CSV table of C-alpha atoms and ligand atoms in Angstrom, one decimal:
chain,number,residue,atom,x,y,z
A,1,MET,CA,187.1,-244.3,27.4
A,2,SER,CA,189.3,-244.6,24.4
A,3,LEU,CA,193.1,-244.4,24.8
A,4,LEU,CA,193.2,-241.2,22.7
A,5,ASN,CA,190.8,-239.4,25.2
A,6,GLU,CA,192.8,-240.8,28.1
A,7,ILE,CA,196.0,-239.3,26.7
A,8,GLU,CA,194.5,-235.9,26.4
A,9,LEU,CA,193.1,-236.0,30.0
A,10,LEU,CA,196.4,-237.3,31.5
A,11,LYS,CA,198.3,-234.6,29.6
A,12,GLN,CA,196.0,-231.8,31.0
A,13,ALA,CA,196.4,-233.2,34.5
A,14,ALA,CA,200.2,-233.4,34.2
A,15,LEU,CA,200.4,-229.9,32.8
A,16,ALA,CA,198.3,-228.5,35.6
A,17,GLU,CA,200.5,-230.2,38.2
A,18,LEU,CA,203.8,-229.2,36.6
A,19,LYS,CA,202.6,-225.6,36.4
A,20,ALA,CA,201.5,-225.6,40.0
A,21,ALA,CA,204.7,-227.1,41.5
A,22,PRO,CA,205.6,-224.6,44.3
A,23,ASP,CA,209.4,-225.3,44.3
A,24,LEU,CA,212.2,-227.1,42.6
A,25,ALA,CA,211.9,-230.3,44.7
A,26,ALA,CA,208.2,-230.5,44.1
A,27,LEU,CA,208.8,-230.0,40.4
A,28,GLU,CA,211.3,-232.9,40.2
A,29,GLN,CA,208.8,-235.1,42.0
A,30,THR,CA,206.0,-234.2,39.7
A,31,LYS,CA,208.3,-234.9,36.7
A,32,GLY,CA,209.0,-238.4,38.1
A,33,ALA,CA,205.3,-239.1,38.7
A,34,TRP,CA,204.4,-238.4,35.1
A,35,ILE,CA,207.3,-238.8,32.7
A,36,GLY,CA,209.9,-240.6,34.8
A,37,PRO,CA,210.5,-244.4,34.0
A,38,ASN,CA,207.7,-245.3,36.3
A,39,GLY,CA,205.5,-242.3,35.5
A,40,LYS,CA,201.9,-242.4,34.5
A,41,PHE,CA,202.6,-241.1,31.1
A,42,THR,CA,205.3,-243.7,30.5
A,43,ALA,CA,202.8,-246.4,31.5
A,44,LEU,CA,200.5,-245.1,28.7
A,45,MET,CA,203.3,-245.8,26.1
A,46,LYS,CA,203.3,-249.4,27.3
A,47,GLN,CA,199.6,-249.7,26.6
A,48,LEU,CA,200.2,-248.9,23.0
A,49,GLY,CA,200.9,-252.5,22.2
A,50,THR,CA,197.3,-253.5,23.2
A,51,LEU,CA,195.7,-251.2,20.6
A,52,PRO,CA,194.3,-252.4,17.3
A,53,LYS,CA,196.9,-252.0,14.5
A,54,GLU,CA,195.1,-249.2,12.8
A,55,GLU,CA,194.8,-247.0,15.9
A,56,LYS,CA,198.5,-247.4,16.9
A,57,PRO,CA,200.0,-244.6,14.6
A,58,ALA,CA,197.6,-241.9,15.7
A,59,ALA,CA,197.9,-242.8,19.4
A,60,GLY,CA,201.8,-243.0,19.2
A,61,LYS,CA,201.9,-239.6,17.6
A,62,LEU,CA,199.6,-238.1,20.2
A,63,ILE,CA,201.7,-239.5,23.1
A,64,ASN,CA,204.9,-238.1,21.6
A,65,ALA,CA,203.4,-234.7,21.0
A,66,ALA,CA,202.2,-234.6,24.5
A,67,LYS,CA,205.6,-235.6,25.9
A,68,VAL,CA,207.3,-232.8,24.0
A,69,GLU,CA,204.7,-230.4,25.4
A,70,LEU,CA,205.2,-231.6,28.9
A,71,GLU,CA,209.0,-231.4,28.6
A,72,ALA,CA,208.8,-227.8,27.4
A,73,VAL,CA,206.5,-226.8,30.3
A,74,LEU,CA,208.9,-228.6,32.7
A,75,VAL,CA,211.9,-226.6,31.5
A,76,SER,CA,210.1,-223.3,31.6
A,77,ARG,CA,208.7,-224.0,35.1
A,78,ARG,CA,212.2,-225.0,36.3
A,79,GLU,CA,213.6,-221.7,35.0
A,80,ASP,CA,210.9,-219.7,36.9
A,81,LEU,CA,211.5,-221.6,40.1
A,82,GLU,CA,215.3,-221.3,39.9
A,83,LEU,CA,215.0,-217.6,39.5
A,84,LYS,CA,212.6,-217.5,42.4
A,85,ALA,CA,215.0,-219.4,44.6
A,86,ALA,CA,217.8,-217.0,43.7
A,87,LEU,CA,215.9,-213.9,44.6
A,88,PRO,CA,216.1,-212.5,48.2
A,89,LYS,CA,213.4,-213.8,50.5
A,90,GLU,CA,213.0,-210.4,52.1
A,91,PRO,CA,212.0,-207.4,50.1
A,92,THR,CA,215.1,-205.4,49.1
A,93,ASP,CA,215.5,-201.9,50.5
A,94,PHE,CA,217.2,-200.0,47.7
A,95,THR,CA,217.7,-197.0,49.9
A,96,LEU,CA,220.2,-198.7,52.2
A,97,PRO,CA,223.9,-197.5,51.7
A,98,GLY,CA,226.0,-199.7,49.4
A,99,ARG,CA,228.9,-201.9,50.5
A,100,ARG,CA,232.1,-200.2,49.5
A,101,ARG,CA,234.9,-202.4,48.2
A,102,THR,CA,238.3,-201.3,49.5
A,103,LEU,CA,240.9,-200.7,46.8
A,104,GLY,CA,244.3,-202.2,47.0
A,105,LYS,CA,247.4,-200.0,46.7
A,106,LEU,CA,251.0,-200.4,45.6
A,107,HIS,CA,253.5,-201.0,48.4
A,108,PRO,CA,255.4,-197.9,49.3
A,109,LEU,CA,258.7,-199.6,48.2
A,110,THR,CA,257.1,-200.3,44.8
A,111,GLN,CA,255.9,-196.7,44.6
A,112,VAL,CA,259.4,-195.4,45.2
A,113,THR,CA,260.9,-197.9,42.8
A,114,ASP,CA,258.4,-196.8,40.1
A,115,ASP,CA,259.3,-193.2,40.7
A,116,ILE,CA,263.0,-193.8,40.4
A,117,VAL,CA,262.5,-195.9,37.2
A,118,ARG,CA,260.3,-193.1,35.8
A,119,ALA,CA,263.0,-190.5,36.4
A,120,PHE,CA,265.7,-192.6,34.7
A,121,ARG,CA,263.4,-193.4,31.8
A,122,LYS,CA,263.1,-189.7,31.1
A,123,ILE,CA,266.8,-189.7,30.3
A,124,GLY,CA,266.9,-192.8,28.2
A,125,PHE,CA,267.6,-195.6,30.7
A,126,VAL,CA,265.9,-199.0,30.4
A,127,VAL,CA,265.1,-201.5,33.1
A,128,ALA,CA,267.2,-204.7,33.2
A,129,ASP,CA,266.7,-207.8,35.4
A,130,GLY,CA,268.8,-210.6,36.8
A,131,PRO,CA,268.3,-213.7,39.0
A,132,GLU,CA,268.2,-213.4,42.8
A,133,ILE,CA,270.0,-216.7,43.2
A,134,GLU,CA,273.4,-216.1,41.7
A,135,ASP,CA,276.7,-217.8,41.3
A,136,ASP,CA,279.8,-216.3,42.8
A,137,TYR,CA,281.2,-215.5,39.3
A,138,HIS,CA,278.4,-212.9,38.6
A,139,CYS,CA,278.2,-211.6,42.2
A,140,PHE,CA,282.0,-211.4,42.9
A,141,ASP,CA,284.7,-212.8,40.6
A,142,SER,CA,283.6,-210.9,37.5
A,143,LEU,CA,283.2,-207.7,39.6
A,144,ASN,CA,286.8,-207.9,40.5
A,145,THR,CA,286.0,-208.9,44.0
A,146,PRO,CA,288.9,-211.1,45.3
A,147,ALA,CA,288.4,-214.4,47.0
A,148,ASP,CA,289.5,-213.0,50.3
A,149,HIS,CA,287.0,-210.1,50.3
A,150,PRO,CA,284.9,-210.1,53.4
A,151,ALA,CA,281.7,-210.1,51.3
A,152,ARG,CA,282.5,-213.7,50.4
A,153,ASP,CA,282.4,-214.7,54.1
A,154,SER,CA,279.4,-216.9,55.1
A,155,GLN,CA,278.8,-214.3,57.8
A,156,ASP,CA,277.7,-211.8,55.0
A,157,THR,CA,276.4,-214.0,52.2
A,158,PHE,CA,273.7,-216.6,52.2
A,159,TYR,CA,275.0,-219.7,50.4
A,160,VAL,CA,272.3,-222.0,49.1
A,161,GLY,CA,274.1,-224.9,47.5
A,162,GLN,CA,275.9,-225.9,44.4
A,163,ALA,CA,275.8,-223.4,41.5
A,164,SER,CA,276.2,-226.1,38.9
A,165,SER,CA,272.9,-227.7,39.8
A,166,LEU,CA,271.1,-224.3,39.4
A,167,PHE,CA,273.1,-222.9,36.5
A,168,PRO,CA,274.3,-225.7,34.1
A,169,ASN,CA,276.7,-223.3,32.4
A,170,CYS,CA,277.9,-221.4,35.4
A,171,GLU,CA,281.3,-219.7,35.0
A,172,SER,CA,282.3,-219.7,38.7
A,173,ASP,CA,286.0,-220.3,39.2
A,174,PRO,CA,286.4,-223.1,41.7
A,175,SER,CA,290.0,-222.1,42.5
A,176,THR,CA,288.7,-218.9,44.0
A,177,SER,CA,285.9,-220.5,46.0
A,178,THR,CA,286.4,-220.1,49.8
A,179,ALA,CA,284.4,-223.4,50.2
A,180,GLY,CA,287.2,-225.4,48.7
A,181,ALA,CA,288.2,-226.7,45.2
A,182,GLY,CA,285.5,-228.0,43.0
A,183,TRP,CA,282.7,-226.3,45.0
A,184,LYS,CA,281.0,-223.6,42.9
A,185,PRO,CA,278.6,-222.0,45.4
A,186,ALA,CA,275.1,-220.7,44.6
A,187,LEU,CA,274.2,-217.7,46.7
A,188,LEU,CA,271.5,-215.1,47.2
A,189,ARG,CA,272.8,-212.0,45.5
A,190,THR,CA,274.2,-209.5,48.0
A,191,HIS,CA,273.8,-206.6,45.6
A,192,THR,CA,272.2,-205.8,42.2
A,193,SER,CA,275.7,-205.3,40.7
A,194,SER,CA,275.6,-208.8,39.3
A,195,VAL,CA,273.1,-207.5,36.8
A,196,GLN,CA,275.8,-205.3,35.3
A,197,ILE,CA,277.7,-208.4,34.3
A,198,ARG,CA,274.7,-210.2,33.0
A,199,VAL,CA,273.7,-207.3,30.8
A,200,MET,CA,277.2,-206.5,29.5
A,201,LYS,CA,277.8,-210.2,28.7
A,202,SER,CA,274.5,-210.3,26.7
A,203,GLN,CA,274.9,-207.2,24.5
A,204,PRO,CA,277.5,-204.9,23.1
A,205,PRO,CA,278.0,-201.4,24.3
A,206,PRO,CA,276.7,-198.7,24.6
A,207,ILE,CA,274.6,-199.5,27.6
A,208,ARG,CA,272.2,-197.4,29.7
A,209,ILE,CA,270.3,-199.5,32.3
A,210,ILE,CA,268.9,-199.5,35.7
A,211,ALA,CA,268.2,-202.7,37.6
A,212,PRO,CA,265.9,-202.6,40.6
A,213,GLY,CA,265.6,-205.7,42.7
A,214,ARG,CA,265.7,-207.7,45.9
A,215,VAL,CA,269.1,-208.4,47.6
A,216,TYR,CA,270.1,-210.5,50.6
A,217,ARG,CA,272.6,-210.2,53.4
A,218,ARG,CA,273.1,-212.1,56.6
A,219,ASP,CA,272.1,-209.3,58.9
A,220,ASN,CA,270.0,-209.3,62.1
A,221,ALA,CA,266.9,-207.3,61.6
A,222,ASP,CA,266.8,-204.0,63.5
A,223,ALA,CA,265.5,-200.5,62.8
A,224,THR,CA,267.9,-199.9,59.9
A,225,HIS,CA,268.8,-203.5,58.7
A,226,ASN,CA,266.9,-206.4,57.3
A,227,PRO,CA,268.3,-209.5,55.7
A,228,THR,CA,266.2,-208.9,52.6
A,229,PHE,CA,266.2,-205.4,51.1
A,230,HIS,CA,266.0,-203.7,47.8
A,231,GLN,CA,268.6,-201.9,45.6
A,232,ILE,CA,268.7,-200.2,42.3
A,233,GLU,CA,271.7,-200.5,40.1
A,234,GLY,CA,272.7,-198.1,37.4
A,235,LEU,CA,275.1,-198.7,34.5
A,236,TYR,CA,276.1,-196.4,31.8
A,237,VAL,CA,278.7,-197.4,29.2
A,238,ASP,CA,279.8,-195.4,26.2
A,239,LYS,CA,282.8,-193.6,24.7
A,240,ASN,CA,284.2,-190.7,26.7
A,241,VAL,CA,281.9,-191.1,29.8
A,242,THR,CA,283.2,-189.0,32.7
A,243,VAL,CA,282.5,-188.5,36.4
A,244,SER,CA,280.5,-185.4,35.6
A,245,ASP,CA,278.0,-187.5,33.6
A,246,LEU,CA,277.6,-189.6,36.8
A,247,LYS,CA,277.1,-186.6,39.0
A,248,GLY,CA,274.7,-184.8,36.6
A,249,THR,CA,272.6,-188.0,36.2
A,250,VAL,CA,272.4,-188.8,39.9
A,251,GLU,CA,271.6,-185.2,40.8
A,252,PHE,CA,268.8,-185.0,38.2
A,253,VAL,CA,267.2,-188.2,39.5
A,254,PHE,CA,267.3,-187.1,43.1
A,255,LYS,CA,265.9,-183.7,42.4
A,256,GLU,CA,263.0,-185.4,40.5
A,257,LEU,CA,262.5,-187.8,43.4
A,258,MET,CA,262.9,-185.7,46.5
A,259,GLY,CA,262.5,-182.1,45.4
A,260,SER,CA,264.8,-179.3,44.1
A,261,ASP,CA,266.3,-178.5,47.5
A,262,VAL,CA,268.4,-181.7,47.7
A,263,LYS,CA,272.1,-181.5,47.8
A,264,LEU,CA,274.5,-184.3,47.0
A,265,ARG,CA,278.1,-184.8,48.1
A,266,PHE,CA,280.5,-187.3,46.5
A,267,ARG,CA,283.1,-188.8,48.9
A,268,PRO,CA,286.1,-191.0,47.9
A,269,HIS,CA,285.5,-194.6,48.8
A,270,TYR,CA,286.6,-198.1,47.7
A,271,PHE,CA,284.7,-200.6,45.6
A,272,SER,CA,286.6,-203.3,43.7
A,273,TYR,CA,284.6,-202.9,40.5
A,274,THR,CA,284.9,-199.1,40.1
A,275,GLU,CA,288.0,-196.8,40.0
A,276,PRO,CA,287.8,-194.1,41.2
A,277,SER,CA,285.0,-195.1,43.6
A,278,MET,CA,282.8,-192.8,45.7
A,279,GLU,CA,280.0,-192.7,48.1
A,280,ILE,CA,277.1,-190.3,47.6
A,281,ASP,CA,275.8,-188.4,50.6
A,282,PHE,CA,272.5,-186.7,50.5
A,283,THR,CA,271.0,-183.8,52.3
A,284,SER,CA,267.7,-181.8,52.3
A,285,ALA,CA,265.5,-179.9,54.6
A,286,LEU,CA,264.1,-183.4,55.6
A,287,VAL,CA,267.6,-184.7,56.6
A,288,LYS,CA,268.2,-181.6,58.7
A,289,LYS,CA,264.8,-182.2,60.4
A,290,LEU,CA,266.1,-185.6,61.4
A,291,GLY,CA,269.0,-183.8,63.1
A,292,LYS,CA,271.6,-184.9,60.6
A,293,ASP,CA,273.9,-183.0,58.2
A,294,TRP,CA,274.3,-185.7,55.6
A,295,LEU,CA,273.0,-189.2,54.9
A,296,GLU,CA,275.0,-191.8,53.0
A,297,ILE,CA,272.8,-193.0,50.2
A,298,ALA,CA,274.7,-194.8,47.4
A,299,GLY,CA,277.9,-196.2,46.2
A,300,CYS,CA,279.2,-195.4,42.7
A,301,GLY,CA,282.3,-194.9,40.5
A,302,MET,CA,283.8,-195.3,37.1
A,303,VAL,CA,283.6,-198.9,35.9
A,304,HIS,CA,287.0,-200.6,36.5
A,305,PRO,CA,288.9,-201.6,33.3
A,306,GLN,CA,289.2,-205.1,34.6
A,307,VAL,CA,285.4,-205.4,34.8
A,308,PHE,CA,285.2,-204.4,31.1
A,309,ALA,CA,287.9,-206.9,30.3
A,310,ASN,CA,286.0,-209.6,32.1
A,311,VAL,CA,282.9,-209.1,30.0
A,312,GLY,CA,284.8,-208.8,26.7
A,313,TYR,CA,284.6,-205.0,26.3
A,314,ASP,CA,287.8,-203.3,25.3
A,315,PRO,CA,288.8,-201.0,28.2
A,316,GLU,CA,290.8,-198.8,25.9
A,317,VAL,CA,287.7,-197.9,24.0
A,318,TRP,CA,284.8,-198.0,26.5
A,319,THR,CA,284.3,-196.0,29.6
A,320,GLY,CA,281.4,-196.0,32.0
A,321,TRP,CA,280.0,-195.3,35.4
A,322,ALA,CA,277.9,-197.4,37.8
A,323,PHE,CA,276.0,-196.9,41.0
A,324,GLY,CA,273.9,-198.8,43.5
A,325,PHE,CA,271.6,-197.4,46.1
A,326,GLY,CA,269.2,-198.8,48.7
A,327,ILE,CA,265.5,-198.3,48.0
A,328,GLU,CA,264.4,-198.6,51.6
A,329,ARG,CA,266.6,-195.8,52.7
A,330,ILE,CA,265.1,-193.5,50.1
A,331,ALA,CA,261.6,-194.5,51.0
A,332,MET,CA,262.3,-194.0,54.7
A,333,LEU,CA,263.6,-190.5,54.0
A,334,ARG,CA,260.8,-189.7,51.7
A,335,TYR,CA,258.0,-190.8,54.1
A,336,GLY,CA,259.7,-190.2,57.4
A,337,ILE,CA,259.7,-193.9,58.4
A,338,ASN,CA,262.0,-194.7,61.3
A,339,ASP,CA,262.0,-198.5,61.2
A,340,ILE,CA,262.8,-200.5,58.1
A,341,ARG,CA,260.9,-203.6,59.4
A,342,LEU,CA,257.6,-201.8,58.9
A,343,PHE,CA,258.0,-202.4,55.2
A,344,TYR,CA,257.9,-206.2,55.5
A,345,GLU,CA,255.2,-206.7,58.2
A,346,ASN,CA,252.3,-206.2,55.8
A,347,ASP,CA,250.3,-204.4,58.5
A,348,ALA,CA,247.4,-202.9,56.6
A,349,ARG,CA,247.3,-200.0,59.0
A,350,PHE,CA,250.8,-199.0,58.0
A,351,LEU,CA,250.4,-199.7,54.2
A,352,ARG,CA,247.1,-197.8,54.0
A,353,GLN,CA,249.0,-194.5,54.6
A,354,PHE,CA,250.9,-194.4,51.3
B,401,LIG,N1,277.1,-202.9,45.3
B,401,LIG,C1,277.4,-201.9,46.2
B,401,LIG,C2,276.7,-202.2,47.5
B,401,LIG,O1,275.9,-203.1,47.6
B,401,LIG,C3,276.9,-200.6,45.7
B,401,LIG,C4,277.6,-200.1,44.5
B,401,LIG,C5,278.8,-199.4,44.7
B,401,LIG,C6,277.2,-200.4,43.3
B,401,LIG,C7,279.5,-199.0,43.6
B,401,LIG,C8,277.9,-199.9,42.2
B,401,LIG,C9,279.1,-199.2,42.4
B,401,LIG,O2,277.5,-200.1,40.9
B,401,LIG,O3,279.7,-198.8,41.3
B,401,LIG,O4,277.0,-201.6,48.5
């Protein structure tokens, strides 16, 4: 038999075998047997050299064309077999109920924060942010909080190291540091009030911001305390700002948040960065249901002139109010939650309810 005939016969046999390969493994084996380095088809190529000169071009052409055809059949068969391997072995019952994917939800504290932010945005406030690791300048000194203030005590504040290694340009005053001269402590912020300073230092008045965020205090966890919790700070600076602006704003936001039956009460208090300073008490049908007349909910006051001076605002020109309240407390009231620790346990049975 001539080589040309042989090529055609071998090709037909190879095609038949490739097309009949029952699975991917068999297909690869068939490929090796025919067109691999030791395959029968490859052996044919080697025989080319033994042909008379004038027959070589025709035979070479035929072999190449056959190889191309075999490669194409190989690829198409491989695709078919791959698809077959991916399909379910058992017939599919399309009448079975589907598998429902459970949807995630926002954490109740995030929901409450979003609602507070939404209420403030309605009256022109923007959200500001600041670092959770602070230096004592932003957390205390600049807020007119003296070195002997109890908040500076390591019983109340988490100190985490040298501020200068975290804030290369930190402005902490070493002479006021309780840890000794030269030591500029870095700490976990004990309140969001530090954001007031960062914002005022970075822009000229007027200012209308709220700053929600996480704060830290050395507390043992119990039903109403946790070493990590959340606050929202508010700061309004402009000309001729009065206490009635503060009361009107806070009242508007609480009515948006908790319903129109809420009542607020402002009680004199002391904070070193406001003068006068007040605490805000809150009551509603819900509070009464808890068997209480009033619940303390926030600290606030008119920004102290010294704080303005510290950030380079002229206290003779600018006036303002500030407040800070705890987000957990509001969320607990709103949802009737009696243990703050539930917020942090990430128990899906708890979180699913909100
Ligand atoms: N920083 C205070 C706290 O953590 C709350 C507070 C009181 C914030 C008075 C203020 C303020 O901005 O003016 O208890």
